[in-house]
Amino acid sequence: MKEYLKERRDLVDLVIEEYLNELKYPKVIAEGMKYSVLNGGKRLRPILLLMTLDLLGVQEKKGVPMGVAIELIHSYSLVHDDLPALDNDDYRRGKFSTHKKIGEAEAILIGDALLTHAFNLITREDIEPAKIVELIRLTSNYAGVNGMIGGQMVDIESEGKEIDLPTLQYIHTHKTGKLLMLPVECACIIAGSDDKKKKTLKRYAELIGLAFQIKDDILDIEGTFEEIGKPVGSDRELLKSTYPSIFGMEKTKEILDKKIEEAKKIMFTAFGDKAVWHMKLADYIGNRRK
């Protein structure tokens, strides 16, 4: 799986660099966008889109602009998350976060530029105009107040408070989960999938999105700077409720394992061995160290 991910990641990075090289001025924004994106990310979201297209019998190149657009949106969210007003993190993926490297005001604008340029890339998809409109609608919904931003807001409001499980689940499924569901659902739009396949793939994406965030909660306690690329313990410092804080570490790991196994089971039931990479990706998410 690591070899598969590296091969796809290298492909995605080449295309990201190609698209961002089109931007020249203002130089601080153009160079800052590259710094914020081309800094060692896993590229799970675009890889998940390409992987799902392949599963659905569509050439992966059909989804490259959309995949890069999602990665730009993900990167913008990290740039803004790291700002002093939010998580106040000095490091991202083992390097200085954007505001520490370039400047706080510049980082705000670099994040804005990544978000807005993402929609420019979506329009480059070589598919029917109606599908492009649907991709834009879905992306704005999942990245916005009904998705990632909504989850981030509730996360901020919940700092220093004891919250119930439904609130924690809302944070996880929106702040992190929606942007992992997005590539899978975008692949379904591009491929013109039927409702049955869409339902299966959406549920799979929900499960791995939740698993991804639960694993992040675990790594914030058990990980190291070298593994996760930033100081550990930030959740505790901000008094955030997490799965370990509510369930304890042992129970949290059991919940994580159940989400991973359910994700694998529904994919094998629906697609059989054709879904081998999706099942391996679920295992990778559950076992990752960063």
mmCIF file of C-alpha atoms in Angstrom:
data_model
loop_
_atom_site.group_PDB
_atom_site.id
_atom_site.type_symbol
_atom_site.label_atom_id
_atom_site.label_comp_id
_atom_site.label_asym_id
_atom_site.label_seq_id
_atom_site.Cartn_x
_atom_site.Cartn_y
_atom_site.Cartn_z
ATOM 1 C CA MET A 1 0.000 0.000 0.000
ATOM 2 C CA LYS A 2 2.860 2.400 0.783
ATOM 3 C CA GLU A 3 4.287 1.877 -2.708
ATOM 4 C CA TYR A 4 0.861 2.409 -4.280
ATOM 5 C CA LEU A 5 0.335 5.621 -2.304
ATOM 6 C CA LYS A 6 3.808 6.925 -3.137
ATOM 7 C CA GLU A 7 3.293 6.321 -6.856
ATOM 8 C CA ARG A 8 -0.037 8.141 -6.846
ATOM 9 C CA ARG A 9 1.276 10.895 -4.568
ATOM 10 C CA ASP A 10 4.184 11.596 -6.902
ATOM 11 C CA LEU A 11 1.753 11.849 -9.827
ATOM 12 C CA VAL A 12 -0.518 14.252 -7.929
ATOM 13 C CA ASP A 13 2.439 16.377 -6.808
ATOM 14 C CA LEU A 14 3.626 16.780 -10.397
ATOM 15 C CA VAL A 15 0.220 18.042 -11.478
ATOM 16 C CA ILE A 16 -0.129 20.331 -8.440
ATOM 17 C CA GLU A 17 3.248 21.886 -9.236
ATOM 18 C CA GLU A 18 2.287 22.268 -12.892
ATOM 19 C CA TYR A 19 -0.936 24.090 -12.002
ATOM 20 C CA LEU A 20 0.686 26.321 -9.372
ATOM 21 C CA ASN A 21 3.567 27.205 -11.699
ATOM 22 C CA GLU A 22 0.984 29.054 -13.806
ATOM 23 C CA LEU A 23 0.756 31.624 -11.009
ATOM 24 C CA LYS A 24 3.519 34.231 -10.981
ATOM 25 C CA TYR A 25 2.355 37.443 -9.324
ATOM 26 C CA PRO A 26 2.088 38.589 -6.581
ATOM 27 C CA LYS A 27 5.158 36.469 -5.938
ATOM 28 C CA VAL A 28 4.568 36.095 -2.197
ATOM 29 C CA ILE A 29 1.153 34.554 -2.883
ATOM 30 C CA ALA A 30 2.353 32.326 -5.735
ATOM 31 C CA GLU A 31 5.357 31.040 -3.790
ATOM 32 C CA GLY A 32 3.356 30.799 -0.574
ATOM 33 C CA MET A 33 0.735 28.598 -2.234
ATOM 34 C CA LYS A 34 3.496 26.209 -3.332
ATOM 35 C CA TYR A 35 5.032 26.213 0.139
ATOM 36 C CA SER A 36 1.695 25.429 1.750
ATOM 37 C CA VAL A 37 0.761 22.572 -0.588
ATOM 38 C CA LEU A 38 4.029 20.988 -1.713
ATOM 39 C CA ASN A 39 5.271 20.234 1.786
ATOM 40 C CA GLY A 40 5.022 16.485 2.138
ATOM 41 C CA GLY A 41 1.289 15.888 2.377
ATOM 42 C CA LYS A 42 -0.110 12.377 1.953
ATOM 43 C CA ARG A 43 -2.505 13.399 -0.879
ATOM 44 C CA LEU A 44 -5.084 10.918 0.416
ATOM 45 C CA ARG A 45 -8.012 12.934 -0.920
ATOM 46 C CA PRO A 46 -6.968 13.147 -4.586
ATOM 47 C CA ILE A 47 -5.678 9.571 -4.421
ATOM 48 C CA LEU A 48 -9.054 8.452 -3.081
ATOM 49 C CA LEU A 49 -10.776 10.173 -6.006
ATOM 50 C CA LEU A 50 -8.480 8.534 -8.576
ATOM 51 C CA MET A 51 -8.800 5.175 -6.843
ATOM 52 C CA THR A 52 -12.590 5.381 -6.901
ATOM 53 C CA LEU A 53 -12.673 6.332 -10.575
ATOM 54 C CA ASP A 54 -10.547 3.280 -11.333
ATOM 55 C CA LEU A 55 -12.957 1.112 -9.322
ATOM 56 C CA LEU A 56 -15.857 2.527 -11.346
ATOM 57 C CA GLY A 57 -14.133 1.829 -14.661
ATOM 58 C CA VAL A 58 -13.207 5.423 -15.531
ATOM 59 C CA GLN A 59 -9.732 6.602 -16.529
ATOM 60 C CA GLU A 60 -8.015 8.237 -13.570
ATOM 61 C CA LYS A 61 -6.923 11.259 -15.628
ATOM 62 C CA LYS A 62 -10.588 12.287 -15.818
ATOM 63 C CA GLY A 63 -10.450 13.293 -12.163
ATOM 64 C CA VAL A 64 -7.032 14.935 -11.907
ATOM 65 C CA PRO A 65 -8.178 18.617 -11.892
ATOM 66 C CA MET A 66 -10.884 17.805 -9.341
ATOM 67 C CA GLY A 67 -8.440 15.881 -7.184
ATOM 68 C CA VAL A 68 -5.961 18.748 -7.155
ATOM 69 C CA ALA A 69 -8.775 21.189 -6.357
ATOM 70 C CA ILE A 70 -9.700 19.154 -3.272
ATOM 71 C CA GLU A 71 -6.067 19.085 -2.170
ATOM 72 C CA LEU A 72 -5.862 22.893 -2.477
ATOM 73 C CA ILE A 73 -8.972 23.227 -0.314
ATOM 74 C CA HIS A 74 -7.541 20.816 2.251
ATOM 75 C CA SER A 75 -4.263 22.760 2.284
ATOM 76 C CA TYR A 76 -6.041 26.102 2.709
ATOM 77 C CA SER A 77 -7.859 24.709 5.737
ATOM 78 C CA LEU A 78 -4.544 23.681 7.308
ATOM 79 C CA VAL A 79 -2.983 27.091 6.657
ATOM 80 C CA HIS A 80 -5.870 28.776 8.445
ATOM 81 C CA ASP A 81 -6.085 26.121 11.192
ATOM 82 C CA ASP A 82 -2.469 26.810 12.150
ATOM 83 C CA LEU A 83 -3.029 30.549 12.617
ATOM 84 C CA PRO A 84 -2.708 32.010 16.148
ATOM 85 C CA ALA A 85 -6.433 32.787 16.302
ATOM 86 C CA LEU A 86 -7.288 29.104 15.754
ATOM 87 C CA ASP A 87 -4.964 26.212 16.734
ATOM 88 C CA ASN A 88 -1.815 28.364 16.939
ATOM 89 C CA ASP A 89 0.526 25.678 15.578
ATOM 90 C CA ASP A 90 4.070 26.640 14.592
ATOM 91 C CA TYR A 91 4.728 23.434 12.633
ATOM 92 C CA ARG A 92 2.968 21.488 9.917
ATOM 93 C CA ARG A 93 4.363 18.228 8.492
ATOM 94 C CA GLY A 94 7.669 18.843 10.232
ATOM 95 C CA LYS A 95 8.187 22.317 8.745
ATOM 96 C CA PHE A 96 7.269 25.833 9.832
ATOM 97 C CA SER A 97 3.564 26.464 9.303
ATOM 98 C CA THR A 98 2.814 29.069 6.641
ATOM 99 C CA HIS A 99 2.273 32.002 8.984
ATOM 100 C CA LYS A 100 5.551 31.274 10.789
ATOM 101 C CA LYS A 101 7.489 30.961 7.516
ATOM 102 C CA ILE A 102 5.956 33.837 5.556
ATOM 103 C CA GLY A 103 3.809 35.964 7.853
ATOM 104 C CA GLU A 104 0.354 35.968 9.416
ATOM 105 C CA ALA A 105 -1.398 38.391 7.061
ATOM 106 C CA GLU A 106 0.224 36.684 4.092
ATOM 107 C CA ALA A 107 -0.912 33.259 5.351
ATOM 108 C CA ILE A 108 -4.522 34.430 5.530
ATOM 109 C CA LEU A 109 -4.386 35.576 1.913
ATOM 110 C CA ILE A 110 -2.494 32.460 0.793
ATOM 111 C CA GLY A 111 -5.255 30.321 2.294
ATOM 112 C CA ASP A 112 -7.889 32.447 0.579
ATOM 113 C CA ALA A 113 -6.038 32.086 -2.725
ATOM 114 C CA LEU A 114 -5.847 28.293 -2.421
ATOM 115 C CA LEU A 115 -9.579 28.051 -1.754
ATOM 116 C CA THR A 116 -10.653 30.287 -4.605
ATOM 117 C CA HIS A 117 -8.187 28.845 -7.122
ATOM 118 C CA ALA A 118 -9.564 25.382 -6.389
ATOM 119 C CA PHE A 119 -12.829 26.324 -8.074
ATOM 120 C CA ASN A 120 -10.921 27.523 -11.129
ATOM 121 C CA LEU A 121 -9.428 24.042 -11.430
ATOM 122 C CA ILE A 122 -12.793 22.322 -11.141
ATOM 123 C CA THR A 123 -13.929 24.127 -14.288
ATOM 124 C CA ARG A 124 -11.057 22.451 -16.160
ATOM 125 C CA GLU A 125 -12.646 19.027 -15.831
ATOM 126 C CA ASP A 126 -13.173 17.515 -19.288
ATOM 127 C CA ILE A 127 -16.738 16.396 -18.590
ATOM 128 C CA GLU A 128 -20.275 17.564 -19.278
ATOM 129 C CA PRO A 129 -21.040 21.106 -18.019
ATOM 130 C CA ALA A 130 -23.914 19.808 -15.885
ATOM 131 C CA LYS A 131 -21.486 17.535 -14.015
ATOM 132 C CA ILE A 132 -19.086 20.437 -13.443
ATOM 133 C CA VAL A 133 -21.918 22.424 -11.890
ATOM 134 C CA GLU A 134 -22.722 19.458 -9.644
ATOM 135 C CA LEU A 135 -19.063 19.154 -8.605
ATOM 136 C CA ILE A 136 -18.944 22.852 -7.706
ATOM 137 C CA ARG A 137 -22.200 22.614 -5.755
ATOM 138 C CA LEU A 138 -21.029 19.585 -3.782
ATOM 139 C CA THR A 139 -17.579 21.039 -3.116
ATOM 140 C CA SER A 140 -18.899 24.363 -1.830
ATOM 141 C CA ASN A 141 -21.360 22.489 0.400
ATOM 142 C CA TYR A 142 -18.835 20.069 1.902
ATOM 143 C CA ALA A 143 -16.082 22.682 2.311
ATOM 144 C CA GLY A 144 -18.417 25.339 3.703
ATOM 145 C CA VAL A 145 -20.817 25.980 6.555
ATOM 146 C CA ASN A 146 -22.633 22.670 5.996
ATOM 147 C CA GLY A 147 -19.352 20.771 6.054
ATOM 148 C CA MET A 148 -15.776 21.493 7.095
ATOM 149 C CA ILE A 149 -16.240 25.078 8.270
ATOM 150 C CA GLY A 150 -19.329 24.138 10.269
ATOM 151 C CA GLY A 151 -17.327 21.411 11.985
ATOM 152 C CA GLN A 152 -14.466 23.797 12.701
ATOM 153 C CA MET A 153 -16.837 26.326 14.257
ATOM 154 C CA VAL A 154 -18.434 23.790 16.601
ATOM 155 C CA ASP A 155 -14.933 22.545 17.462
ATOM 156 C CA ILE A 156 -13.913 26.052 18.521
ATOM 157 C CA GLU A 157 -17.125 26.548 20.493
ATOM 158 C CA SER A 158 -16.525 23.257 22.312
ATOM 159 C CA GLU A 159 -13.034 24.062 23.597
ATOM 160 C CA GLY A 160 -12.853 23.910 27.389
ATOM 161 C CA LYS A 161 -16.287 22.295 27.662
ATOM 162 C CA GLU A 162 -17.595 18.806 28.254
ATOM 163 C CA ILE A 163 -19.583 17.896 25.160
ATOM 164 C CA ASP A 164 -21.813 14.937 24.417
ATOM 165 C CA LEU A 165 -21.069 12.236 21.875
ATOM 166 C CA PRO A 166 -23.431 13.588 19.151
ATOM 167 C CA THR A 167 -21.594 16.931 19.251
ATOM 168 C CA LEU A 168 -18.215 15.218 19.028
ATOM 169 C CA GLN A 169 -19.465 13.105 16.127
ATOM 170 C CA TYR A 170 -20.729 16.238 14.377
ATOM 171 C CA ILE A 171 -17.285 17.821 14.719
ATOM 172 C CA HIS A 172 -15.506 14.754 13.392
ATOM 173 C CA THR A 173 -17.862 14.019 10.511
ATOM 174 C CA HIS A 174 -17.900 17.634 9.357
ATOM 175 C CA LYS A 175 -14.462 19.048 10.172
ATOM 176 C CA THR A 176 -12.589 16.048 8.781
ATOM 177 C CA GLY A 177 -15.109 13.608 7.343
ATOM 178 C CA LYS A 178 -16.742 15.807 4.712
ATOM 179 C CA LEU A 179 -13.473 16.446 2.883
ATOM 180 C CA LEU A 180 -12.810 12.697 2.783
ATOM 181 C CA MET A 181 -16.318 12.003 1.524
ATOM 182 C CA LEU A 182 -15.943 14.678 -1.166
ATOM 183 C CA PRO A 183 -13.459 12.847 -3.462
ATOM 184 C CA VAL A 184 -15.507 9.651 -3.382
ATOM 185 C CA GLU A 185 -18.754 11.433 -4.218
ATOM 186 C CA CYS A 186 -17.018 13.524 -6.887
ATOM 187 C CA ALA A 187 -15.781 10.306 -8.498
ATOM 188 C CA CYS A 188 -19.380 9.057 -8.552
ATOM 189 C CA ILE A 189 -20.501 12.258 -10.311
ATOM 190 C CA ILE A 190 -17.717 12.062 -12.894
ATOM 191 C CA ALA A 191 -18.423 8.364 -13.521
ATOM 192 C CA GLY A 192 -22.204 8.785 -13.582
ATOM 193 C CA SER A 193 -22.633 6.023 -10.982
ATOM 194 C CA ASP A 194 -26.000 4.531 -10.097
ATOM 195 C CA ASP A 195 -27.613 5.194 -6.711
ATOM 196 C CA LYS A 196 -26.679 1.808 -5.257
ATOM 197 C CA LYS A 197 -22.964 2.308 -5.850
ATOM 198 C CA LYS A 198 -23.181 5.894 -4.628
ATOM 199 C CA LYS A 199 -24.795 4.762 -1.373
ATOM 200 C CA THR A 200 -22.132 2.119 -0.738
ATOM 201 C CA LEU A 201 -19.230 4.411 -1.542
ATOM 202 C CA LYS A 202 -20.659 7.268 0.512
ATOM 203 C CA ARG A 203 -20.988 5.009 3.561
ATOM 204 C CA TYR A 204 -17.423 3.776 3.069
ATOM 205 C CA ALA A 205 -16.201 7.367 2.901
ATOM 206 C CA GLU A 206 -18.145 8.282 6.061
ATOM 207 C CA LEU A 207 -16.513 5.412 7.943
ATOM 208 C CA ILE A 208 -12.938 6.102 6.878
ATOM 209 C CA GLY A 209 -13.440 9.828 7.494
ATOM 210 C CA LEU A 210 -14.500 9.141 11.070
ATOM 211 C CA ALA A 211 -11.702 6.594 11.477
ATOM 212 C CA PHE A 212 -9.186 9.162 10.217
ATOM 213 C CA GLN A 213 -10.181 11.673 12.889
ATOM 214 C CA ILE A 214 -10.322 9.070 15.671
ATOM 215 C CA LYS A 215 -6.779 8.025 14.707
ATOM 216 C CA ASP A 216 -5.745 11.701 14.848
ATOM 217 C CA ASP A 217 -7.138 11.857 18.403
ATOM 218 C CA ILE A 218 -5.020 8.832 19.316
ATOM 219 C CA LEU A 219 -1.871 10.178 17.671
ATOM 220 C CA ASP A 220 -2.229 13.492 19.509
ATOM 221 C CA ILE A 221 -1.637 11.481 22.674
ATOM 222 C CA GLU A 222 0.579 8.583 21.594
ATOM 223 C CA GLY A 223 2.422 10.071 18.614
ATOM 224 C CA THR A 224 5.704 11.979 18.443
ATOM 225 C CA PHE A 225 6.727 15.166 16.671
ATOM 226 C CA GLU A 226 8.727 13.107 14.167
ATOM 227 C CA GLU A 227 5.672 10.969 13.385
ATOM 228 C CA ILE A 228 2.943 13.604 13.096
ATOM 229 C CA GLY A 229 5.027 16.621 12.057
ATOM 230 C CA LYS A 230 3.864 18.939 14.839
ATOM 231 C CA PRO A 231 3.931 19.017 18.645
ATOM 232 C CA VAL A 232 1.725 16.402 20.310
ATOM 233 C CA GLY A 233 -0.801 17.187 23.036
ATOM 234 C CA SER A 234 -2.415 20.203 21.351
ATOM 235 C CA ASP A 235 -5.917 18.789 21.952
ATOM 236 C CA ARG A 236 -5.280 18.624 25.693
ATOM 237 C CA GLU A 237 -3.746 22.102 25.749
ATOM 238 C CA LEU A 238 -6.862 23.510 24.071
ATOM 239 C CA LEU A 239 -9.086 21.404 26.358
ATOM 240 C CA LYS A 240 -10.753 19.738 23.379
ATOM 241 C CA SER A 241 -13.089 16.799 23.779
ATOM 242 C CA THR A 242 -11.871 13.783 21.838
ATOM 243 C CA TYR A 243 -12.712 10.105 21.608
ATOM 244 C CA PRO A 244 -9.996 9.198 24.159
ATOM 245 C CA SER A 245 -11.197 11.887 26.571
ATOM 246 C CA ILE A 246 -14.755 10.527 26.415
ATOM 247 C CA PHE A 247 -14.187 6.775 26.032
ATOM 248 C CA GLY A 248 -10.628 6.221 27.212
ATOM 249 C CA MET A 249 -7.825 4.968 24.993
ATOM 250 C CA GLU A 250 -8.643 1.243 24.999
ATOM 251 C CA LYS A 251 -12.292 1.753 24.028
ATOM 252 C CA THR A 252 -11.305 4.346 21.429
ATOM 253 C CA LYS A 253 -9.016 1.846 19.729
ATOM 254 C CA GLU A 254 -11.837 -0.714 19.708
ATOM 255 C CA ILE A 255 -14.162 1.823 18.061
ATOM 256 C CA LEU A 256 -11.482 2.630 15.481
ATOM 257 C CA ASP A 257 -11.036 -1.053 14.624
ATOM 258 C CA LYS A 258 -14.805 -1.506 14.213
ATOM 259 C CA LYS A 259 -15.066 1.455 11.820
ATOM 260 C CA ILE A 260 -12.199 0.097 9.709
ATOM 261 C CA GLU A 261 -13.649 -3.419 9.575
ATOM 262 C CA GLU A 262 -17.113 -2.129 8.654
ATOM 263 C CA ALA A 263 -15.641 -0.005 5.853
ATOM 264 C CA LYS A 264 -13.792 -3.000 4.441
ATOM 265 C CA LYS A 265 -16.799 -5.281 4.735
ATOM 266 C CA ILE A 266 -19.218 -3.054 2.825
ATOM 267 C CA MET A 267 -16.696 -2.548 0.022
ATOM 268 C CA PHE A 268 -15.964 -6.257 -0.334
ATOM 269 C CA THR A 269 -19.679 -7.075 -0.264
ATOM 270 C CA ALA A 270 -20.413 -4.560 -3.027
ATOM 271 C CA PHE A 271 -17.333 -4.850 -5.238
ATOM 272 C CA GLY A 272 -15.423 -7.967 -4.195
ATOM 273 C CA ASP A 273 -11.694 -8.083 -4.949
ATOM 274 C CA LYS A 274 -12.033 -5.056 -7.248
ATOM 275 C CA ALA A 275 -12.125 -2.954 -4.083
ATOM 276 C CA VAL A 276 -8.795 -4.267 -2.788
ATOM 277 C CA TRP A 277 -7.133 -0.827 -2.736
ATOM 278 C CA HIS A 278 -10.061 0.732 -0.890
ATOM 279 C CA MET A 279 -9.813 -1.997 1.735
ATOM 280 C CA LYS A 280 -6.067 -1.558 2.012
ATOM 281 C CA LEU A 281 -6.556 2.192 2.362
ATOM 282 C CA ALA A 282 -8.919 1.608 5.287
ATOM 283 C CA ASP A 283 -6.249 -0.490 6.996
ATOM 284 C CA TYR A 284 -3.641 2.176 6.251
ATOM 285 C CA ILE A 285 -5.782 4.844 7.918
ATOM 286 C CA GLY A 286 -6.238 2.684 10.996
ATOM 287 C CA ASN A 287 -2.532 1.847 11.297
ATOM 288 C CA ARG A 288 -0.890 5.097 10.192
ATOM 289 C CA ARG A 289 1.661 6.769 12.427
ATOM 290 C CA LYS A 290 1.239 10.281 11.014
#
